[in-house]
PDB file of C-alpha atoms in Angstrom:
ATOM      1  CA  UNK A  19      29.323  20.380  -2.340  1.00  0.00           C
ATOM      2  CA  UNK A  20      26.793  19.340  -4.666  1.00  0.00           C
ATOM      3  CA  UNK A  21      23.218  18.858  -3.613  1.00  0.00           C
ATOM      4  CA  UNK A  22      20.758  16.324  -4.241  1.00  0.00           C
ATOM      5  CA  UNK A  23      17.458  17.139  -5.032  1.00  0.00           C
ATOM      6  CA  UNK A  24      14.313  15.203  -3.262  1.00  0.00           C
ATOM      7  CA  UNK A  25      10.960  14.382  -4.994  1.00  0.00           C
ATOM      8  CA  UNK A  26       7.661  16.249  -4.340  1.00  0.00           C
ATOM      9  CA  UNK A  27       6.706  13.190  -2.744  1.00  0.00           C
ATOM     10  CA  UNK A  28       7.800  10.004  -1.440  1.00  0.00           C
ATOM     11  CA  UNK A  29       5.332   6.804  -0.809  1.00  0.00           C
ATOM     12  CA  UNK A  30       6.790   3.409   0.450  1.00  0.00           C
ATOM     13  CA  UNK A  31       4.295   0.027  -1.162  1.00  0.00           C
ATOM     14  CA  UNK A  32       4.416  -3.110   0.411  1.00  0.00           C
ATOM     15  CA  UNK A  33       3.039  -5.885  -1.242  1.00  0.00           C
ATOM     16  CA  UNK A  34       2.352  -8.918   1.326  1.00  0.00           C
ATOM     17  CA  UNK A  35       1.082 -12.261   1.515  1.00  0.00           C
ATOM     18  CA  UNK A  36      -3.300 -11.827   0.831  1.00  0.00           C
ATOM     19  CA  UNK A  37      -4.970 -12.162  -1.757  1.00  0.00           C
ATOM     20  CA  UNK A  38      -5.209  -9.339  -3.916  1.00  0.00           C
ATOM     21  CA  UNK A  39      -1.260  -8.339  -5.541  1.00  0.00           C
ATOM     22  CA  UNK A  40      -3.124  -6.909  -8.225  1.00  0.00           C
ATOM     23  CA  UNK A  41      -3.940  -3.713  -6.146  1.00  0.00           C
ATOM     24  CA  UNK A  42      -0.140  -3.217  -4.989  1.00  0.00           C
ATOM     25  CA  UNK A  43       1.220  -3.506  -8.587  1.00  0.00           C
ATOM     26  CA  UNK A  44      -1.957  -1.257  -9.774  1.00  0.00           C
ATOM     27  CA  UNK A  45      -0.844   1.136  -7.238  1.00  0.00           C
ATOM     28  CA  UNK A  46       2.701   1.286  -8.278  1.00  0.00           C
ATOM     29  CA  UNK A  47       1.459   1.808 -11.807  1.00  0.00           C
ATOM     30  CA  UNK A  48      -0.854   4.787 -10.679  1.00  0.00           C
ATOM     31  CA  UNK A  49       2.151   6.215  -8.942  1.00  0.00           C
ATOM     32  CA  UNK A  50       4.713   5.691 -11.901  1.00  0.00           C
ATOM     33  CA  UNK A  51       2.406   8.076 -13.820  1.00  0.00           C
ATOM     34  CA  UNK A  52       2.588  10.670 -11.526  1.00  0.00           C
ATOM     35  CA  UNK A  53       5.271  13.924 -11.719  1.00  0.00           C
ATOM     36  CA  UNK A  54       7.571  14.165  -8.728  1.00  0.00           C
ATOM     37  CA  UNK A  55       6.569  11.420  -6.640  1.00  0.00           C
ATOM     38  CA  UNK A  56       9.319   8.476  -6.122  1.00  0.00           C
ATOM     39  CA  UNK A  57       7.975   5.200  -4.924  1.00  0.00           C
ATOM     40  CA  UNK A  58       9.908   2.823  -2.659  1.00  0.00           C
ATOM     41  CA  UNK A  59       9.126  -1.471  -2.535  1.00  0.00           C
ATOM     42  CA  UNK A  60       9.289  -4.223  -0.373  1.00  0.00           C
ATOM     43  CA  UNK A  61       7.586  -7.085  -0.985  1.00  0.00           C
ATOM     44  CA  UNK A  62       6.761 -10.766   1.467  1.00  0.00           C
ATOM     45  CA  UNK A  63       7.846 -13.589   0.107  1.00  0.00           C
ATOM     46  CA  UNK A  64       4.178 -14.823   0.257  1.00  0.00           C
ATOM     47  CA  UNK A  65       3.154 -11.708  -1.902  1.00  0.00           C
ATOM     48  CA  UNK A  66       6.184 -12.923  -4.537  1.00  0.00           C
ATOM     49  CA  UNK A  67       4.101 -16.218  -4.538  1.00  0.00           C
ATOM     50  CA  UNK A  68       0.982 -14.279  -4.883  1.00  0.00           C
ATOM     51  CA  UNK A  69       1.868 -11.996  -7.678  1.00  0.00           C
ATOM     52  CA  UNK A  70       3.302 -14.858  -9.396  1.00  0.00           C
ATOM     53  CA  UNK A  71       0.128 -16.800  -8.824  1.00  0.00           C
ATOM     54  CA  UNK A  72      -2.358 -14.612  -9.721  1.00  0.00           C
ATOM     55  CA  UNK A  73      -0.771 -12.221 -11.808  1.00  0.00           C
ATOM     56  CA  UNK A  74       1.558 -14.105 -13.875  1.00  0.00           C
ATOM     57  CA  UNK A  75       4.489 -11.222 -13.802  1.00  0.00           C
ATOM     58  CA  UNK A  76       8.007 -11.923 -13.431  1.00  0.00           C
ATOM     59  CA  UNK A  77       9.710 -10.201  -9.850  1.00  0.00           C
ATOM     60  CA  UNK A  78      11.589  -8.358 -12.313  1.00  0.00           C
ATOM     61  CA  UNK A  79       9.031  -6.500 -14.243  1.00  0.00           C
ATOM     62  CA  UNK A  80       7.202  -6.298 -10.623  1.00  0.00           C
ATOM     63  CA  UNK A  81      10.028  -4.870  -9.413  1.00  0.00           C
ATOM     64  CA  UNK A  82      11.058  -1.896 -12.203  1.00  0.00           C
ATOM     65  CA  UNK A  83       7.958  -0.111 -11.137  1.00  0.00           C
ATOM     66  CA  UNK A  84       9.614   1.105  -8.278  1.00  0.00           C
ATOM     67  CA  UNK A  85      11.937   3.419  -8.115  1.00  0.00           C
ATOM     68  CA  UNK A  86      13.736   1.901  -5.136  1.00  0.00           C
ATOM     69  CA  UNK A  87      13.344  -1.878  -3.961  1.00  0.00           C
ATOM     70  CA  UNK A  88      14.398  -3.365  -0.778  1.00  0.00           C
ATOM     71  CA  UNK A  89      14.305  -6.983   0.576  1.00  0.00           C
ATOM     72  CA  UNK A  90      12.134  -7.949   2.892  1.00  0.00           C
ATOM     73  CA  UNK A  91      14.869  -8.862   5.768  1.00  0.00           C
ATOM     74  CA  UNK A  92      16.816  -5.686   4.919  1.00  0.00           C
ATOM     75  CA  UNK A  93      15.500  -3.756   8.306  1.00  0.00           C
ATOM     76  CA  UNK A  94      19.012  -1.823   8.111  1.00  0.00           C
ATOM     77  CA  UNK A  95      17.701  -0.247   5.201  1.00  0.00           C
ATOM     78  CA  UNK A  96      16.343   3.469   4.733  1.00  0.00           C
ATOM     79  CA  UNK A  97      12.832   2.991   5.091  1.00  0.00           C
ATOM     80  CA  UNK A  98      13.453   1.412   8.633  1.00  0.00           C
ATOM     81  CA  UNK A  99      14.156   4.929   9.993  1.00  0.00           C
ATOM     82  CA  UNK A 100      11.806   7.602  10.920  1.00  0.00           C
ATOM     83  CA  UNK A 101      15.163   9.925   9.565  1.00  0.00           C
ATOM     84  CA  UNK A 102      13.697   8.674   5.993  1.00  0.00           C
ATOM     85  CA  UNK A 103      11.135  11.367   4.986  1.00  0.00           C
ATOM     86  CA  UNK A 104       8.598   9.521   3.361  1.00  0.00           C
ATOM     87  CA  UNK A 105       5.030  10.585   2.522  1.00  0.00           C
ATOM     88  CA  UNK A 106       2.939   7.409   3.465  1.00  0.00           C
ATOM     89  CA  UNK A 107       2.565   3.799   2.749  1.00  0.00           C
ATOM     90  CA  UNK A 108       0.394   1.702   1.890  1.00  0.00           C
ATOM     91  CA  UNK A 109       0.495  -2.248   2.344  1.00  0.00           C
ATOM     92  CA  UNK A 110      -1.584  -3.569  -0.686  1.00  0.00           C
ATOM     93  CA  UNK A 111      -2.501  -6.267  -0.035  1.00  0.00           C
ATOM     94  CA  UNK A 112      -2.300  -6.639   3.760  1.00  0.00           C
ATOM     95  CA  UNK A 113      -2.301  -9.970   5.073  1.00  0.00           C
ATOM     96  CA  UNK A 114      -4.138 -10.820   8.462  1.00  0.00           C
ATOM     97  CA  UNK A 115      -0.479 -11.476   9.711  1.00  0.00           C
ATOM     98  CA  UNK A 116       0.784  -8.451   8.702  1.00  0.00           C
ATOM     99  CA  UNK A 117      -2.050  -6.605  10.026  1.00  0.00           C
ATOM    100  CA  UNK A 118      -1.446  -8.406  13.333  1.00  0.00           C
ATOM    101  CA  UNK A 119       2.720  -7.631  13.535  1.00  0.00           C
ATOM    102  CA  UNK A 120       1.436  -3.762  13.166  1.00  0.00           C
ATOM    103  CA  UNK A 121      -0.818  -3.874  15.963  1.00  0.00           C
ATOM    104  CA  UNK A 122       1.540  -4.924  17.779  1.00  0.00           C
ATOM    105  CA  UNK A 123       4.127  -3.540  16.816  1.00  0.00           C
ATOM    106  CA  UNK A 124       6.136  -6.557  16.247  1.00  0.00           C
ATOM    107  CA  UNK A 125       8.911  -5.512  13.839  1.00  0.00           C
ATOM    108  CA  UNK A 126      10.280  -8.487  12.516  1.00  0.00           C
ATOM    109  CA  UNK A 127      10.797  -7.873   8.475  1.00  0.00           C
ATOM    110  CA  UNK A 128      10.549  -4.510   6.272  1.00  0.00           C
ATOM    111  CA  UNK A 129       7.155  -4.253   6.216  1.00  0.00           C
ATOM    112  CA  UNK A 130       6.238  -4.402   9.405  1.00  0.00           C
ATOM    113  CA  UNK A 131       8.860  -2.192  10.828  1.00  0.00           C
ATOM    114  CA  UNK A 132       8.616   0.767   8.024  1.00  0.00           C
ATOM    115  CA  UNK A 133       4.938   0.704   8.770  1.00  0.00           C
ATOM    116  CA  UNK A 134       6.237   1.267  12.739  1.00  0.00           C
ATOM    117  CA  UNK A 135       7.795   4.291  11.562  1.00  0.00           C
ATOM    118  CA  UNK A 136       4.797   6.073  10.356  1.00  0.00           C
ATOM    119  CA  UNK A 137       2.563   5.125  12.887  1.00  0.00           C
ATOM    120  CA  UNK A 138       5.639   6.530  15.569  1.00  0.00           C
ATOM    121  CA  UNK A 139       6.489   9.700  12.910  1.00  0.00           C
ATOM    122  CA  UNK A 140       2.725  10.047  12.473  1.00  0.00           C
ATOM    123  CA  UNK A 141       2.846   9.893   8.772  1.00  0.00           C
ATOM    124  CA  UNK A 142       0.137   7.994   6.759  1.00  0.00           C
ATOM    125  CA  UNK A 143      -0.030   4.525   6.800  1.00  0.00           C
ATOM    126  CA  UNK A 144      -3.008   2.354   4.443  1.00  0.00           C
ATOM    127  CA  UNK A 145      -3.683  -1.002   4.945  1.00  0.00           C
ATOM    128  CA  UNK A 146      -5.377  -2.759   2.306  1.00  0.00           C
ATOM    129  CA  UNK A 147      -6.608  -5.887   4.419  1.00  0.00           C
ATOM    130  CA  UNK A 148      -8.045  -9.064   2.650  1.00  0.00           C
ATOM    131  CA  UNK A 149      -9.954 -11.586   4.651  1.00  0.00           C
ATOM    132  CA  UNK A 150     -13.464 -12.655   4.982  1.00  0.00           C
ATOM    133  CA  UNK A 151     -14.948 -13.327   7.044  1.00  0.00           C
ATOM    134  CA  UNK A 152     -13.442 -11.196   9.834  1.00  0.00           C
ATOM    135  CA  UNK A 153     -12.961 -13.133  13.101  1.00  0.00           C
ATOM    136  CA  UNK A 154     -12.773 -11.204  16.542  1.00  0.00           C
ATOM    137  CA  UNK A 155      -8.608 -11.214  16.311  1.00  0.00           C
ATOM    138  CA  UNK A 156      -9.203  -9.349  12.577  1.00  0.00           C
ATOM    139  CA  UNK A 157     -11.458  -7.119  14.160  1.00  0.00           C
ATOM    140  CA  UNK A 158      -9.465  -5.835  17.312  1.00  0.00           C
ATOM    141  CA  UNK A 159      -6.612  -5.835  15.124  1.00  0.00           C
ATOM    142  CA  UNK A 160      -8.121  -3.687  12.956  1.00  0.00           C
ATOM    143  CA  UNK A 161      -9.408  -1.324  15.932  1.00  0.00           C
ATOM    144  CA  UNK A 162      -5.804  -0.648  17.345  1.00  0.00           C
ATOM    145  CA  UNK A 163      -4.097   0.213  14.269  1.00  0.00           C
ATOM    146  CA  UNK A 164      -6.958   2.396  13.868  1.00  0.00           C
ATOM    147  CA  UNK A 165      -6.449   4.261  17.457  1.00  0.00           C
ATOM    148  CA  UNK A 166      -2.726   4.976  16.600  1.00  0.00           C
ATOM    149  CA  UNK A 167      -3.909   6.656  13.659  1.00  0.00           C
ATOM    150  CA  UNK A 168      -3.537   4.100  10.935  1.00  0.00           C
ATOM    151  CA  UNK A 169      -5.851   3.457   7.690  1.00  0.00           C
ATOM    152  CA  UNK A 170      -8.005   0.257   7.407  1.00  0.00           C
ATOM    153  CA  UNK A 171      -8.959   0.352   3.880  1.00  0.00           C
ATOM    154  CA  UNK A 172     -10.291  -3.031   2.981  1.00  0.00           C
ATOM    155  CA  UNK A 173     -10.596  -2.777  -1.053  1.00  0.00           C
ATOM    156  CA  UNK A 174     -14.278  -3.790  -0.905  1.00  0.00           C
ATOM    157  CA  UNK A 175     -15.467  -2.466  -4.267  1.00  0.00           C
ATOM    158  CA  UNK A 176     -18.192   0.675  -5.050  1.00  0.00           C
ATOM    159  CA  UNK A 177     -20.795  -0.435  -7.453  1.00  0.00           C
ATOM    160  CA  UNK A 178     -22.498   3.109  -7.827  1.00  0.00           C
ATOM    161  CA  UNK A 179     -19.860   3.811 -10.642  1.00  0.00           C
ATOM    162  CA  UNK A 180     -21.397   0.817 -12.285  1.00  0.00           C
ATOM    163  CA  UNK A 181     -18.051  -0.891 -13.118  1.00  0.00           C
ATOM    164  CA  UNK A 182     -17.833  -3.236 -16.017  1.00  0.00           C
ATOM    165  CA  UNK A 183     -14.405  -4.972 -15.424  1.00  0.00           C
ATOM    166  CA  UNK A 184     -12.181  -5.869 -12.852  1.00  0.00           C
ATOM    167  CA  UNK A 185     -10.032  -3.530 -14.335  1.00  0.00           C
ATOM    168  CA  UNK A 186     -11.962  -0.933 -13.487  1.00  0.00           C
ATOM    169  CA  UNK A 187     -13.376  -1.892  -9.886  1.00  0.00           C
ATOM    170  CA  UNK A 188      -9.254  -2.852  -8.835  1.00  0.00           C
ATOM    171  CA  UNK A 189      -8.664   1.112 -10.759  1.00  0.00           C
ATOM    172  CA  UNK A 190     -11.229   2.749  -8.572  1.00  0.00           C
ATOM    173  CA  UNK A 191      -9.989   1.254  -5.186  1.00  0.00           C
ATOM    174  CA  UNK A 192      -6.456   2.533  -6.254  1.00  0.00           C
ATOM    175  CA  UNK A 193      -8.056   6.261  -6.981  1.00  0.00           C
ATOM    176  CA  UNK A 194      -9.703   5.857  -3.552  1.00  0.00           C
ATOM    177  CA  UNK A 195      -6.272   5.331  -2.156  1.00  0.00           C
ATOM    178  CA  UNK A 196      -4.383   8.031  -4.280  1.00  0.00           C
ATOM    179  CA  UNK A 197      -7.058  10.575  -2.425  1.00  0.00           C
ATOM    180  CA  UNK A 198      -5.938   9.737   1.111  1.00  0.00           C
ATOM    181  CA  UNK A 199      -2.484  10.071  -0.153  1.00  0.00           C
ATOM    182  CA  UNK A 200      -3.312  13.596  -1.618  1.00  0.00           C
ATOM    183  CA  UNK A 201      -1.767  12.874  -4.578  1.00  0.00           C
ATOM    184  CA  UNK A 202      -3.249  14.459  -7.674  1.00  0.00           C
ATOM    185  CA  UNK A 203      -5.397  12.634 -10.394  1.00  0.00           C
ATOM    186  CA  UNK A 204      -6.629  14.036 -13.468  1.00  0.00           C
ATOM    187  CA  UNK A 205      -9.195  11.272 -14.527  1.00  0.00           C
ATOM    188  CA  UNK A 206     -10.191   9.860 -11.340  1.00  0.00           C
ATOM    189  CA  UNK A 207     -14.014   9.314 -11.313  1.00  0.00           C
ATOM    190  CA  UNK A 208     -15.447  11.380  -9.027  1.00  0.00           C
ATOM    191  CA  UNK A 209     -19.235  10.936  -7.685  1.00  0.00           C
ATOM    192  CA  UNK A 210     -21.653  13.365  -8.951  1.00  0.00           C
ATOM    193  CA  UNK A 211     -24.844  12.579  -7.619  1.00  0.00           C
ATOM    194  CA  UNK A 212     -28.092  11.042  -8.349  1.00  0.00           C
TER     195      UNK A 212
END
């Protein structure tokens, strides 16, 4: 009987509807450089608008980043099922909507029910959000995830590394994230002190 082998590491990305698809395909970059970790992808159909909006990149070349893609109304698939090992997830960007389905638990697409599974299989889950401001919904929203032992990681950016692009401010929110994953990274930029 032959045997499959499994990777190191397995981390599900969801890109939804917010402003701010640069992060998820940044991520899925990051994570394509990495040894032994396979990445699986579902994406909104808002965040297919998005990345085509303000990224210019075709699903397609979105899409071979990953090393497994699923649509966003398969919730028969894999990563529906806390039987799936899986490392973490991270929704990059998270929309206020999707936010809200998760604290609720409302698991009506891919997204929202694979992030279900690791809050109920306590596994990490990361939620980018992106909104401003925050109204009191946002907020309490924000609190329960939080209590069943989910991320909020808005991708607000540090200025003490004294970025000079974009590039490089969207690069260390993605390092930032890659640390609560415990995934390794050789040229992360680490704070040294004043």
């Amino acid at each position: 009987m032959p045997t499959t082998v499994t990777p190191s590491k397995r981390i599900v990305v969801a890109i939804s509807g917010a402003s701010g698809a640069v992060y998820g395909v940044r991520l899925l970059q990051s994570l394509r450089e990495l040894a032994d970790v396979q990445t699986h992808l579902v994406v909104s159909d808002a965040g297919w608008l998005n990345v085509q909006q303000e990224l210019g990149l075709p699903r397609a070349e979105v899409e071979a980043l990953a090393d497994v893609t699923y649509p966003v109304r398969d919730i028969g698939s894999t990563i529906a099922s806390g039987s799936f090992r899986c490392d973490g997830m991270v929704i990059a960007p998270c929309s206020m909507r999707t936010l809200a389905a998760v604290a609720l638990g409302l698991s009506d697409n891919l997204i929202t029910r694979a992030a279900d599974v690791m809050l109920k299989e306590r596994r990490r889950l990361i939620l980018m959000v992106r909104e401003t401001p925050l109204n009191l919904a946002h907020l309490r929203n924000m609190t329960s995830v939080t209590e069943m032992g989910g991320i909020v990681f808005p991708p607000v950016p540090g200025f003490y590394q004294r970025p000079q692009t974009i590039e490089e401010m969207v690069g260390h929110t993605v390092s930032r994230v890659l640390d609560l994953l415990d995934l390794p990274q050789a040229d992360a930029v680490r704070w040294n002190g004043l």
